[in-house]
PDB file of C-alpha atoms and ligand atoms in Angstrom:
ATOM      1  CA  UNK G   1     -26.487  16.005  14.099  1.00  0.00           C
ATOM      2  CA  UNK G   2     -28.762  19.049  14.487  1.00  0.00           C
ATOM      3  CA  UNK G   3     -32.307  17.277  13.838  1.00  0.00           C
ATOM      4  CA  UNK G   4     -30.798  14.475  15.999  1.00  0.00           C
ATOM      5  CA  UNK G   5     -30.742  16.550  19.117  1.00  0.00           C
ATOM      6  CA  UNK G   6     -26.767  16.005  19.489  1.00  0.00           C
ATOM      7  CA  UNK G   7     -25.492  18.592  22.486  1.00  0.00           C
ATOM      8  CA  UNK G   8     -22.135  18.084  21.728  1.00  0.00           C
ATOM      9  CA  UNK G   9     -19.511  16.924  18.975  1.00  0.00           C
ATOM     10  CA  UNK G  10     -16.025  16.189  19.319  1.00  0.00           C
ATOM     11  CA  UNK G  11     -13.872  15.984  15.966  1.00  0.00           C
ATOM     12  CA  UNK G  12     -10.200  14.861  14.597  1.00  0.00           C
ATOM     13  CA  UNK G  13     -10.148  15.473  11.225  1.00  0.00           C
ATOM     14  CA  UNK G  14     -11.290  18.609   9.334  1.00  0.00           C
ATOM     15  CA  UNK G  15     -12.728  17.805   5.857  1.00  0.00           C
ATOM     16  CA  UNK G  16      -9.814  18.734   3.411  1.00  0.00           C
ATOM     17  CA  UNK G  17     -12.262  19.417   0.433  1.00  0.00           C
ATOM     18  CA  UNK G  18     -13.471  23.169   0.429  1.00  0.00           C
ATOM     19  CA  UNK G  19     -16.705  21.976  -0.708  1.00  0.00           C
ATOM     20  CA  UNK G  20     -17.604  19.857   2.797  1.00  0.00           C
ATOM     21  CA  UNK G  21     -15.720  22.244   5.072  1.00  0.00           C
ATOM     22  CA  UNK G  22     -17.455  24.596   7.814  1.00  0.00           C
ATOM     23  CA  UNK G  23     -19.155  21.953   9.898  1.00  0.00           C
ATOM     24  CA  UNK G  24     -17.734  22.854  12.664  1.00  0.00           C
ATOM     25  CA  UNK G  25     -18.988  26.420  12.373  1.00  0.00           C
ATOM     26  CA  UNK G  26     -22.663  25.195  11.307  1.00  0.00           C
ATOM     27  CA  UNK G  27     -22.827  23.019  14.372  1.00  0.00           C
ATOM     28  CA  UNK G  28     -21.835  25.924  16.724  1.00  0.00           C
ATOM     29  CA  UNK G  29     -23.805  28.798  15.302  1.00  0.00           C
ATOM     30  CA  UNK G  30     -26.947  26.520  16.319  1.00  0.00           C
ATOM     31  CA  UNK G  31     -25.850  26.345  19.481  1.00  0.00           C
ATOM     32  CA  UNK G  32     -23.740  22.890  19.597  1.00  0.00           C
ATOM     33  CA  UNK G  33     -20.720  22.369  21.875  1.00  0.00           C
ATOM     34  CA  UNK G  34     -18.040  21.919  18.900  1.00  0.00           C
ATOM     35  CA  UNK G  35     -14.414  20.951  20.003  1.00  0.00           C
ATOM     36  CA  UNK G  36     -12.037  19.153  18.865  1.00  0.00           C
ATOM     37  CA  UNK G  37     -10.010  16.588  20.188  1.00  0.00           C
ATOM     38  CA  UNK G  38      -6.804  16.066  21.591  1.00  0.00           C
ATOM     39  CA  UNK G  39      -3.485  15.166  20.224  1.00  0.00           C
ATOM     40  CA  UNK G  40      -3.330  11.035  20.505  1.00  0.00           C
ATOM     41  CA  UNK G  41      -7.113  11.114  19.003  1.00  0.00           C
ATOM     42  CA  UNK G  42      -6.403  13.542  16.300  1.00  0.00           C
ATOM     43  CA  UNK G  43      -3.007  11.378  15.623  1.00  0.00           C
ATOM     44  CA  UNK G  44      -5.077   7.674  15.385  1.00  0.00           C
ATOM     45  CA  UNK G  45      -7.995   9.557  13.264  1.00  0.00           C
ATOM     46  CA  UNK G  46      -5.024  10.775  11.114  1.00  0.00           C
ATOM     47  CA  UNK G  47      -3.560   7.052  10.758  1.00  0.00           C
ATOM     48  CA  UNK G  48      -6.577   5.137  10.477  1.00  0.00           C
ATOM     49  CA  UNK G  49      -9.221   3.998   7.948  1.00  0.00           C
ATOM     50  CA  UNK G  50      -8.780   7.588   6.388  1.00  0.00           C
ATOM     51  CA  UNK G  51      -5.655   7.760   5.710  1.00  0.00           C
ATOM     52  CA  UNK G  52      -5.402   6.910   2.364  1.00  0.00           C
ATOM     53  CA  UNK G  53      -8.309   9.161   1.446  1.00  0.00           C
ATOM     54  CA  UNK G  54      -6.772  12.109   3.254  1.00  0.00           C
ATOM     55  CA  UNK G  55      -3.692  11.690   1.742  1.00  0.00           C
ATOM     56  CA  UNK G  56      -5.042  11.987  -1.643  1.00  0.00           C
ATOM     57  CA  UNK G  57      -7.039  15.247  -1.082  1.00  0.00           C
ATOM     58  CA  UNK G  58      -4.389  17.349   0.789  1.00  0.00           C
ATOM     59  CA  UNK G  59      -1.751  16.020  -1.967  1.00  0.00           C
ATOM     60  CA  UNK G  60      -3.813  15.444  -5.210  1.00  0.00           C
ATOM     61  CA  UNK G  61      -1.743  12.085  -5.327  1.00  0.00           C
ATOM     62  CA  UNK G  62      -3.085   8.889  -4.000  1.00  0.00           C
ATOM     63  CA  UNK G  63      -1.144   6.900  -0.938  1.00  0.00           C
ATOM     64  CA  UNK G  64       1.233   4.152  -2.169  1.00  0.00           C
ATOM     65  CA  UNK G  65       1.936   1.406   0.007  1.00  0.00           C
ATOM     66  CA  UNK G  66       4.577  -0.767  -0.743  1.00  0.00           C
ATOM     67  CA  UNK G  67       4.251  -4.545   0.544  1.00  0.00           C
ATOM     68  CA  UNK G  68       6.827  -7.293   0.681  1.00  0.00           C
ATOM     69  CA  UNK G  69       7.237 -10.830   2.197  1.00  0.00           C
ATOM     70  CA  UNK G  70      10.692 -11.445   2.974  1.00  0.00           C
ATOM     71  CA  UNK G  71      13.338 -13.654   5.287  1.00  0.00           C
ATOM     72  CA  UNK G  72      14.986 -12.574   8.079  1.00  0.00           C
ATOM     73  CA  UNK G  73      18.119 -11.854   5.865  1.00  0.00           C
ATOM     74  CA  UNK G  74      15.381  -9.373   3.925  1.00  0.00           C
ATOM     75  CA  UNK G  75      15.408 -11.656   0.931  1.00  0.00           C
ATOM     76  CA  UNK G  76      12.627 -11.891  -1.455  1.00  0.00           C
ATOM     77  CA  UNK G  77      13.982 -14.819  -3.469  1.00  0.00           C
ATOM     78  CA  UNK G  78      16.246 -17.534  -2.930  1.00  0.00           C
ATOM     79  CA  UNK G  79      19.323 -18.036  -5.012  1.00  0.00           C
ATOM     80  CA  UNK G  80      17.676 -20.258  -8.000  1.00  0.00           C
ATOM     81  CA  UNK G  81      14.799 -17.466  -7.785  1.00  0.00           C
ATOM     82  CA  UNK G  82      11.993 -19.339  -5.911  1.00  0.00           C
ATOM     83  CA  UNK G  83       9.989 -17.403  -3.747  1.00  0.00           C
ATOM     84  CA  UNK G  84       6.753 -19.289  -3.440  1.00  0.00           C
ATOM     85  CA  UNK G  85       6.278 -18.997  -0.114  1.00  0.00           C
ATOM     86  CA  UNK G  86       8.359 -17.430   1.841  1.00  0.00           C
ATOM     87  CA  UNK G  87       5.525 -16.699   4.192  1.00  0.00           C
ATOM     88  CA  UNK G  88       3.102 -19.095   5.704  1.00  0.00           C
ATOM     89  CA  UNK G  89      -0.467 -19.241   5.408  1.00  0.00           C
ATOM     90  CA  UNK G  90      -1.395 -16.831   7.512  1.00  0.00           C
ATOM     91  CA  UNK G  91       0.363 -13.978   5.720  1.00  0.00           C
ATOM     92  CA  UNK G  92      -1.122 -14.312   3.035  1.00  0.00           C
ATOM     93  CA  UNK G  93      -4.550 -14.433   4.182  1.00  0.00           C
ATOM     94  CA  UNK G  94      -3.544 -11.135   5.524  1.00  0.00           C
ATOM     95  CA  UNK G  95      -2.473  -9.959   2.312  1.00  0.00           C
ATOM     96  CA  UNK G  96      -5.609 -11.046   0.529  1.00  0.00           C
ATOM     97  CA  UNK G  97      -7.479  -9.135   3.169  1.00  0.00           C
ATOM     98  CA  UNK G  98      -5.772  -6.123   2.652  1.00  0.00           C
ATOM     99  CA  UNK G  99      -5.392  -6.442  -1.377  1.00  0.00           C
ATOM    100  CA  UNK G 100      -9.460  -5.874  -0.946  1.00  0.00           C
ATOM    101  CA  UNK G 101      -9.146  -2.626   0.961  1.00  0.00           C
ATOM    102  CA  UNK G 102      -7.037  -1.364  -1.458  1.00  0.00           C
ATOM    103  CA  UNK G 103      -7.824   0.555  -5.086  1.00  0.00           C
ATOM    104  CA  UNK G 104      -4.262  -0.866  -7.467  1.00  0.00           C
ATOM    105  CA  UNK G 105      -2.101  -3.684  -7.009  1.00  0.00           C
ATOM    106  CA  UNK G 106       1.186  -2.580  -9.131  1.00  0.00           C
ATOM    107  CA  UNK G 107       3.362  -5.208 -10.013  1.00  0.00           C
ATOM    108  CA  UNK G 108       6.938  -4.803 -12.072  1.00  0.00           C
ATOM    109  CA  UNK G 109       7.388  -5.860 -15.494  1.00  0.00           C
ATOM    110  CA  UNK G 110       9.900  -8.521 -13.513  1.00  0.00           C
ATOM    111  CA  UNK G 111       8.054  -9.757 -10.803  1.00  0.00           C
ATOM    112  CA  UNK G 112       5.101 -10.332 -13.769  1.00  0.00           C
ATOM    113  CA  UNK G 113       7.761 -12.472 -15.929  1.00  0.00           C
ATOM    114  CA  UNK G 114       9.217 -14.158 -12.822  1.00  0.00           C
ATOM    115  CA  UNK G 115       5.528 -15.659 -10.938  1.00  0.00           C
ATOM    116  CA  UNK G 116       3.121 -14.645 -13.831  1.00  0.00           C
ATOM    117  CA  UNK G 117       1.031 -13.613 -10.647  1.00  0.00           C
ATOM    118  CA  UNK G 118      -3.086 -12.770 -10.950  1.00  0.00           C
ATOM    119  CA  UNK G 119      -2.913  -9.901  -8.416  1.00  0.00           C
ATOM    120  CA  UNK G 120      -6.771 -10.907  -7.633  1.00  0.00           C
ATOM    121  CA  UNK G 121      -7.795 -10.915  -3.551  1.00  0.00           C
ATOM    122  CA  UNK G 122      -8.910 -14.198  -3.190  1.00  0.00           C
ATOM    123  CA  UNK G 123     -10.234 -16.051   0.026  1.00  0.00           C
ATOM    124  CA  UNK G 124      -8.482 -19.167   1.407  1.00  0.00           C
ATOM    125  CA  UNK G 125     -10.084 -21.548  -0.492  1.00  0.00           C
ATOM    126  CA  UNK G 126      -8.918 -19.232  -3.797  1.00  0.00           C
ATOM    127  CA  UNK G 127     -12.123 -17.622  -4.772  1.00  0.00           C
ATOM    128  CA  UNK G 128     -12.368 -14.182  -5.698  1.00  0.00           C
ATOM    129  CA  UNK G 129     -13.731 -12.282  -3.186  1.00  0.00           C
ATOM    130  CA  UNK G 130     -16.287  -8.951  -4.069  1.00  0.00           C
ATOM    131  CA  UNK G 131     -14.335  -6.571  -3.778  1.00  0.00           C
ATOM    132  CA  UNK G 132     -11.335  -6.450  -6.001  1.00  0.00           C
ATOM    133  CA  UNK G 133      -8.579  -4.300  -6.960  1.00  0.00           C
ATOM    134  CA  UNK G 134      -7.377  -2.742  -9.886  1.00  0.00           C
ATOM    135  CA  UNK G 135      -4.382  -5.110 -11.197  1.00  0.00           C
ATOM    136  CA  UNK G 136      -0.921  -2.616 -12.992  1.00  0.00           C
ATOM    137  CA  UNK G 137       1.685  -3.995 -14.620  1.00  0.00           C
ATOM    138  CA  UNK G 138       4.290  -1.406 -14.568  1.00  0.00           C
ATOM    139  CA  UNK G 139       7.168  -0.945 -17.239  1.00  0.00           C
ATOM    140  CA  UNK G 140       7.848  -1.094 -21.012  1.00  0.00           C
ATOM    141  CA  UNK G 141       7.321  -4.374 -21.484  1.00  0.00           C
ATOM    142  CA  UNK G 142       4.006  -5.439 -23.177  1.00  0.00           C
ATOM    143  CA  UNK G 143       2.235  -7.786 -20.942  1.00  0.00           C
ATOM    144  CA  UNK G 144       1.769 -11.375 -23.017  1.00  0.00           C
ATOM    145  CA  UNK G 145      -2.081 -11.804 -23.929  1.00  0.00           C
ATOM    146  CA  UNK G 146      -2.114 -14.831 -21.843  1.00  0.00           C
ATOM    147  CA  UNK G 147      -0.237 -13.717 -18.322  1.00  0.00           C
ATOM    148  CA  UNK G 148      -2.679 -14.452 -15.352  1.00  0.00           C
ATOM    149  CA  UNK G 149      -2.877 -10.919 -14.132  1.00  0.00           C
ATOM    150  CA  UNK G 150      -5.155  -9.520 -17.788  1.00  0.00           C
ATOM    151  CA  UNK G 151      -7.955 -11.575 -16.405  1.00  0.00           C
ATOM    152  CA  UNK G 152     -11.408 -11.313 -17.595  1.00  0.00           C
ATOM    153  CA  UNK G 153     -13.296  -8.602 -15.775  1.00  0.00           C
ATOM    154  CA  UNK G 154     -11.543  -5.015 -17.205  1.00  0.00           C
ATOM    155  CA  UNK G 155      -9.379  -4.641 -14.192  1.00  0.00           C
ATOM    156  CA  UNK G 156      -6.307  -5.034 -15.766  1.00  0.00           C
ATOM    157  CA  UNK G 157      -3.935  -1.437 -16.805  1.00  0.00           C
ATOM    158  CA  UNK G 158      -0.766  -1.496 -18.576  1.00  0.00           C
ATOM    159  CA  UNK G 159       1.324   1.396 -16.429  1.00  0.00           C
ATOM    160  CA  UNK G 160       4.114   1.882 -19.792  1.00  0.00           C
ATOM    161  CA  UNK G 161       6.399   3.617 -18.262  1.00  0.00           C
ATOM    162  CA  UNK G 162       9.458   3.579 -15.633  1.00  0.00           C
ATOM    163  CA  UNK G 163       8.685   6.950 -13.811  1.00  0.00           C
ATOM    164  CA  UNK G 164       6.780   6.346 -10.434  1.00  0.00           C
ATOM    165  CA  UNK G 165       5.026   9.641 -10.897  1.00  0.00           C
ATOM    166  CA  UNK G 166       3.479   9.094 -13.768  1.00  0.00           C
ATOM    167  CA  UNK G 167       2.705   5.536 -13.486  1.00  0.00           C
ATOM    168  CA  UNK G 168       0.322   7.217 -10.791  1.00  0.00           C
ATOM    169  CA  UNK G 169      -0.980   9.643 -12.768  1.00  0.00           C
ATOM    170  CA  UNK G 170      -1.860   7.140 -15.552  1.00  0.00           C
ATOM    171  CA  UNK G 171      -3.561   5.585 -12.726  1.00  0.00           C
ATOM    172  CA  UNK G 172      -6.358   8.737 -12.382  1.00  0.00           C
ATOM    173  CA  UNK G 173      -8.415   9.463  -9.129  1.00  0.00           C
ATOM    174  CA  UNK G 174      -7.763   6.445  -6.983  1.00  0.00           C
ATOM    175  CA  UNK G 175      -6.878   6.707  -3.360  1.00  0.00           C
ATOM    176  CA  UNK G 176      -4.673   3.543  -2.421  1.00  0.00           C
ATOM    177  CA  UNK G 177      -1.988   1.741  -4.389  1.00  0.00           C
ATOM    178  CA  UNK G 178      -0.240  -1.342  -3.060  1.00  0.00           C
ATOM    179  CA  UNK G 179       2.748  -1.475  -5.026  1.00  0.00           C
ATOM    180  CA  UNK G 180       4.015  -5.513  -4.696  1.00  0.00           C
ATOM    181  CA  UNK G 181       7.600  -5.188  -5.611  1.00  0.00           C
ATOM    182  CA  UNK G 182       9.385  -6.259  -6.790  1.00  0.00           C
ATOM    183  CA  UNK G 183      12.934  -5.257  -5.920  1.00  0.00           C
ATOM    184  CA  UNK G 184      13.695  -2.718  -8.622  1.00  0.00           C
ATOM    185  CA  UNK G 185      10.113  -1.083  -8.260  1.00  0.00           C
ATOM    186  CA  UNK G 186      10.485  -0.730  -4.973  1.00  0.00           C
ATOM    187  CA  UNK G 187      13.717   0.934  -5.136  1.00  0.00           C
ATOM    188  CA  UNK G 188      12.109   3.246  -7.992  1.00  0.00           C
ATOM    189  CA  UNK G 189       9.343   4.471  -5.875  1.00  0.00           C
ATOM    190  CA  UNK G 190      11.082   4.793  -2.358  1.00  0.00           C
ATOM    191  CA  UNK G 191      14.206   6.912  -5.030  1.00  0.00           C
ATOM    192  CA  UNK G 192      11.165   9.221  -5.989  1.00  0.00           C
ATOM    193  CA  UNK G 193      10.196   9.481  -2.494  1.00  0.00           C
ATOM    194  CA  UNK G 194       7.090   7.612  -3.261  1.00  0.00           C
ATOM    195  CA  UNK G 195       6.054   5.393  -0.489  1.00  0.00           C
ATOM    196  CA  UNK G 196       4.147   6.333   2.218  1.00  0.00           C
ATOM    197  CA  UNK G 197       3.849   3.362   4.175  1.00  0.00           C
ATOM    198  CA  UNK G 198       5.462  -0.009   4.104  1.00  0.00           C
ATOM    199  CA  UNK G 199       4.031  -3.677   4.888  1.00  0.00           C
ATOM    200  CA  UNK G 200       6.762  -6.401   5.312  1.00  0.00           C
ATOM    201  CA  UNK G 201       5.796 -10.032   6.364  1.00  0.00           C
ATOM    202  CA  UNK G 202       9.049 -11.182   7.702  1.00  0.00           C
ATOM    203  CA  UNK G 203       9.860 -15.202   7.857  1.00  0.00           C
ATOM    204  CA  UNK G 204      11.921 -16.893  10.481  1.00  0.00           C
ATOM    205  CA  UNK G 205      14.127 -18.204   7.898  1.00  0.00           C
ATOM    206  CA  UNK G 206      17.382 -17.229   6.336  1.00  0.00           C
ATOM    207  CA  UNK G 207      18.544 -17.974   3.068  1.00  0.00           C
ATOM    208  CA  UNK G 208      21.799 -16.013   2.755  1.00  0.00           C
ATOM    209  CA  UNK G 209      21.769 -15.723  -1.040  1.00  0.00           C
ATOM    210  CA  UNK G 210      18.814 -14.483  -3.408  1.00  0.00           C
ATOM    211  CA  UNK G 211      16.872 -11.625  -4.518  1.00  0.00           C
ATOM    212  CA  UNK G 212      17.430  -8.815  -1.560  1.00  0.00           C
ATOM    213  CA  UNK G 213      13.707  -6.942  -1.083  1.00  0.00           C
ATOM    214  CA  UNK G 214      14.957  -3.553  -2.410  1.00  0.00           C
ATOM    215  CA  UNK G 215      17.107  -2.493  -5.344  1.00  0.00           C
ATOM    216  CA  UNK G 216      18.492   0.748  -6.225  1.00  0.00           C
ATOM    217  CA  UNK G 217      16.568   3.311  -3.693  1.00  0.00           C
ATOM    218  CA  UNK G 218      19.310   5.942  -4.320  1.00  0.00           C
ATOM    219  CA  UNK G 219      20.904   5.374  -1.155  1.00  0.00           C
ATOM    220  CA  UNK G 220      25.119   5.891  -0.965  1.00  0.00           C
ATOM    221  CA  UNK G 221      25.277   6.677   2.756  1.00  0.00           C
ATOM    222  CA  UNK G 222      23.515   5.445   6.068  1.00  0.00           C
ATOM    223  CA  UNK G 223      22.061   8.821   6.788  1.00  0.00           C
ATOM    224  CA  UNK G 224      20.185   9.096   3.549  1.00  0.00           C
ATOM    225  CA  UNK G 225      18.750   5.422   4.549  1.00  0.00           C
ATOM    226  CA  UNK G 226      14.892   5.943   4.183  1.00  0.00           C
ATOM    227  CA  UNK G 227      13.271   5.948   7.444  1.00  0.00           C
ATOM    228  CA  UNK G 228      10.099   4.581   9.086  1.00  0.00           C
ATOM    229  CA  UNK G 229       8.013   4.426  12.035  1.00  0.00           C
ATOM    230  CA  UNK G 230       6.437   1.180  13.195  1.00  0.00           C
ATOM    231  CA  UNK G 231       2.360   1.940  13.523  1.00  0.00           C
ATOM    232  CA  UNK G 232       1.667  -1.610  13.797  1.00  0.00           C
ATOM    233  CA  UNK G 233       3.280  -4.892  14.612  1.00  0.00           C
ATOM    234  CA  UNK G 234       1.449  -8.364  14.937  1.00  0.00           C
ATOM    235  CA  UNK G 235       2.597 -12.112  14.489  1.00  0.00           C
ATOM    236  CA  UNK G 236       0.920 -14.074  11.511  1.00  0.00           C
ATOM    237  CA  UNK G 237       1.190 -17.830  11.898  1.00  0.00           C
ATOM    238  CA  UNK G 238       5.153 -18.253  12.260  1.00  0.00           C
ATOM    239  CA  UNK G 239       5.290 -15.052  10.336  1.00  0.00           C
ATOM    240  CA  UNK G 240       6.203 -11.286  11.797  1.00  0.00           C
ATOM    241  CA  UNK G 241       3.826  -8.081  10.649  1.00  0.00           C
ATOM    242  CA  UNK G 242       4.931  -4.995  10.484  1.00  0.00           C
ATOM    243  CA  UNK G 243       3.310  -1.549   9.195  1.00  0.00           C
ATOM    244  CA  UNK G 244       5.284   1.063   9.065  1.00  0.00           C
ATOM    245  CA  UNK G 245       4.640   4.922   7.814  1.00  0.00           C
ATOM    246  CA  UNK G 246       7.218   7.496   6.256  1.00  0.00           C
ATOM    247  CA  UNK G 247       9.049   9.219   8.486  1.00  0.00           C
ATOM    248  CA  UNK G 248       9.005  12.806   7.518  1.00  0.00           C
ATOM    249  CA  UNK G 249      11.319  14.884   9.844  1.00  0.00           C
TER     250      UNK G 249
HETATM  251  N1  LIG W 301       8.682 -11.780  -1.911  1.00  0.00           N
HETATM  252  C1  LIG W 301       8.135 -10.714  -2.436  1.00  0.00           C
HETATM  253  O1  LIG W 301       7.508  -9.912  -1.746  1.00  0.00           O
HETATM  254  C2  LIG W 301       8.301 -10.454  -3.885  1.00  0.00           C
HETATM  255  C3  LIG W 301       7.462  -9.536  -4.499  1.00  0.00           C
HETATM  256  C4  LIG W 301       7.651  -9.289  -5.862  1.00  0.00           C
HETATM  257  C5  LIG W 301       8.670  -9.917  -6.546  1.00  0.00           C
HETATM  258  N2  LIG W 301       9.473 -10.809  -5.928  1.00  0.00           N
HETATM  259  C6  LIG W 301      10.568 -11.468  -6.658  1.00  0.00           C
HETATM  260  O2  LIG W 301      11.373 -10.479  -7.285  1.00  0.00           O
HETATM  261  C7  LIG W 301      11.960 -11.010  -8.467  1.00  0.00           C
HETATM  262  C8  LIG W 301      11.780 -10.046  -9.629  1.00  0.00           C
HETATM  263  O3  LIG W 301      12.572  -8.922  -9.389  1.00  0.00           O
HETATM  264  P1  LIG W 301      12.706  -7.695 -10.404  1.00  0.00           P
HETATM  265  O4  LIG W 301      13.544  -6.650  -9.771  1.00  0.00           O
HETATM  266  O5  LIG W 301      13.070  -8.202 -11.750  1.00  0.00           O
HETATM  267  O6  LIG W 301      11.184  -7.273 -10.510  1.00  0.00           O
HETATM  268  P2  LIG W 301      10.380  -5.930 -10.662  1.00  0.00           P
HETATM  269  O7  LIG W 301      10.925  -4.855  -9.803  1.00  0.00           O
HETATM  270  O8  LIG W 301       8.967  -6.362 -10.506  1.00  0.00           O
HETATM  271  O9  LIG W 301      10.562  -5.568 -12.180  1.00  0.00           O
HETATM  272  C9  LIG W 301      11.651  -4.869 -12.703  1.00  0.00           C
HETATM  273  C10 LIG W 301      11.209  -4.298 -14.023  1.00  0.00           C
HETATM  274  O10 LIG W 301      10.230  -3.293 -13.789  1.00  0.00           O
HETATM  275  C11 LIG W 301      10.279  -2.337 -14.809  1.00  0.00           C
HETATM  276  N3  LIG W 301      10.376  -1.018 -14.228  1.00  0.00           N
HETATM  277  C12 LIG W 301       9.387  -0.105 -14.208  1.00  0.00           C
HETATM  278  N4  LIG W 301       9.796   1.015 -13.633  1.00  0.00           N
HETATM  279  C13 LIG W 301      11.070   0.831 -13.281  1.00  0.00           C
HETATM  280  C14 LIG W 301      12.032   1.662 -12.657  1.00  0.00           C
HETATM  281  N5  LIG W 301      11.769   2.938 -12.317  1.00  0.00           N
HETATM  282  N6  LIG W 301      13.233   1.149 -12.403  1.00  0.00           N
HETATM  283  C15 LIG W 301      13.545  -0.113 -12.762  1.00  0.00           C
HETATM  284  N7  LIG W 301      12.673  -0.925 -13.379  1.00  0.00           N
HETATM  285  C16 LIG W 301      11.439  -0.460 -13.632  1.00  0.00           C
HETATM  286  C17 LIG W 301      11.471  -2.684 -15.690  1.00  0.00           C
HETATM  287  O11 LIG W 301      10.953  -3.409 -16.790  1.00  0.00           O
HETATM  288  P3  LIG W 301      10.778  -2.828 -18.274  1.00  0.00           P
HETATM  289  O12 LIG W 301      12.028  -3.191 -18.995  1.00  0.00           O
HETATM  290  O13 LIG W 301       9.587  -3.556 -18.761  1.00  0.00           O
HETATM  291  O14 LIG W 301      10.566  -1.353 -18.192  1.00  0.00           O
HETATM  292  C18 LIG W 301      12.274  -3.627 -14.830  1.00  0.00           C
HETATM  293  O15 LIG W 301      12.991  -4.576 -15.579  1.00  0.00           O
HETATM  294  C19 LIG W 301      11.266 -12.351  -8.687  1.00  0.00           C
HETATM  295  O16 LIG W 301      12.146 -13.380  -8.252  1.00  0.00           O
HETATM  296  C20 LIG W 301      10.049 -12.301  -7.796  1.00  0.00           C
HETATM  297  O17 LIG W 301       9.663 -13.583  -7.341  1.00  0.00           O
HETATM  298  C21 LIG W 301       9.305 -11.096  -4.614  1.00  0.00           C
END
């Protein structure tokens, strides 16, 4: 900013890592108007492209979102256990975008029995895209040597375990984990207080029966329901998006 002339900076974020902080003071000692900007802006900056990364250096944990595609009646599976699809077309495109924004797709020992899934972003004609994610199995299952979601290319971890909080820790410095259900992992991470944001792709359907999106979250009463505020809402196709972050107070 200095050698490019700039007269004046306005900023949201401060850098949480020690090592890049003090900008803001450089800037002004040589003379640059420094200030930083107001409460909406510093709110969007705080929500935005960043937020995973910010997440994971103020809390030394990365930011788990947890995703789901579900009916009106918030079922994830009908009775007989079919699932495939319960969203249309457009949904998943969407979820194939954002499976290449993200660093782990975690999966439950179930949900990898159940589909036999490959957890790979592909585009709409089923290529693999470039950019791919890591792809977790979590629990104590071994994984078969032929289920779809080893692949070829490395990607694939193992998480061995039942505890949320490790599972991330086995998963080292990555910033963004989409955990895909299903039902029981779901309820294990939002139990442990675990998920900071939550993706559902609702369908117009109801099926009355089946699979309901979240078991066991270690609720008994309404007011210890965990709670969520809508950041983003969009229709896919027939479909309903929502985004939604933790609520903290
Ligand atoms: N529509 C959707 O968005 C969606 C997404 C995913 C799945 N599904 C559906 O969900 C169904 C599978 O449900 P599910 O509940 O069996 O799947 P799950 O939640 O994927 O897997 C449950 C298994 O995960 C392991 N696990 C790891 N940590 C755990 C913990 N803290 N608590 C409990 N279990 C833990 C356990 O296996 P170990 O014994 O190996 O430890 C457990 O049996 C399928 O019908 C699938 O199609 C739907």
């Amino acid at each position: 900013a200095l050698a490019a002339g700039v007269a004046r900076v306005v900023y949201a974020v401060r850098d949480p890592n020690p090592l890049a902080a003090g900008g803001a003071e450089t800037l002004r000692r040589a003379g640059v108007d420094v200030a930083r900007a107001d409460d909406d802006q510093v709110a969007a900056a705080e929500q935005g492209p960043l937020r995973a990364w910010l997440h994971r250096q103020r809390s030394g944990r990365p930011y788990v979102t947890w995703k789901y595609a579900a009916t009106l009646d918030g079922r994830v599976a009908a009775a007989d256990g079919s699932s495939r699809w319960i969203t249309g077309p457009e949904s998943r495109h969407h979820v194939h975008g954002r499976r290449q924004e993200i660093d782990v797709v975690v999966v439950g020992s179930g949900t990898r029995a159940a589909d036999d899934p490959s957890l790979t972003a592909r585009s709409d004609d089923g290529a693999p895209t470039d950019r791919q994610p890591l792809r977790a199995v979590m629990g104590l299952t071994p994984v078969p040597p032929d289920a779809a979601v080893r692949g070829s290319d490395g990607r694939f971890r193992h998480l061995a375990t039942r505890d949320p909080a490790e599972a991330l820790a086995m998963l080292g410095d990555v910033q963004h984990v989409l955990v895909e259900g299903g039902p029981r992992l779901a309820g294990a991470f939002l139990a442990a207080g675990l998920v900071d944001e939550v993706e559902a792709y609702l369908a117009p359907i109801v099926l009355g029966d089946g699979r309901s999106a979240v078991q066991g979250a270690g609720v008994g009463t309404l007011t210890d329901a965990h709670g969520f505020k809508v950041r983003e809402n969009a229709t896919l196709g027939r479909d309903v998006y929502l985004r939604m972050t933790r609520r903290t107070a």
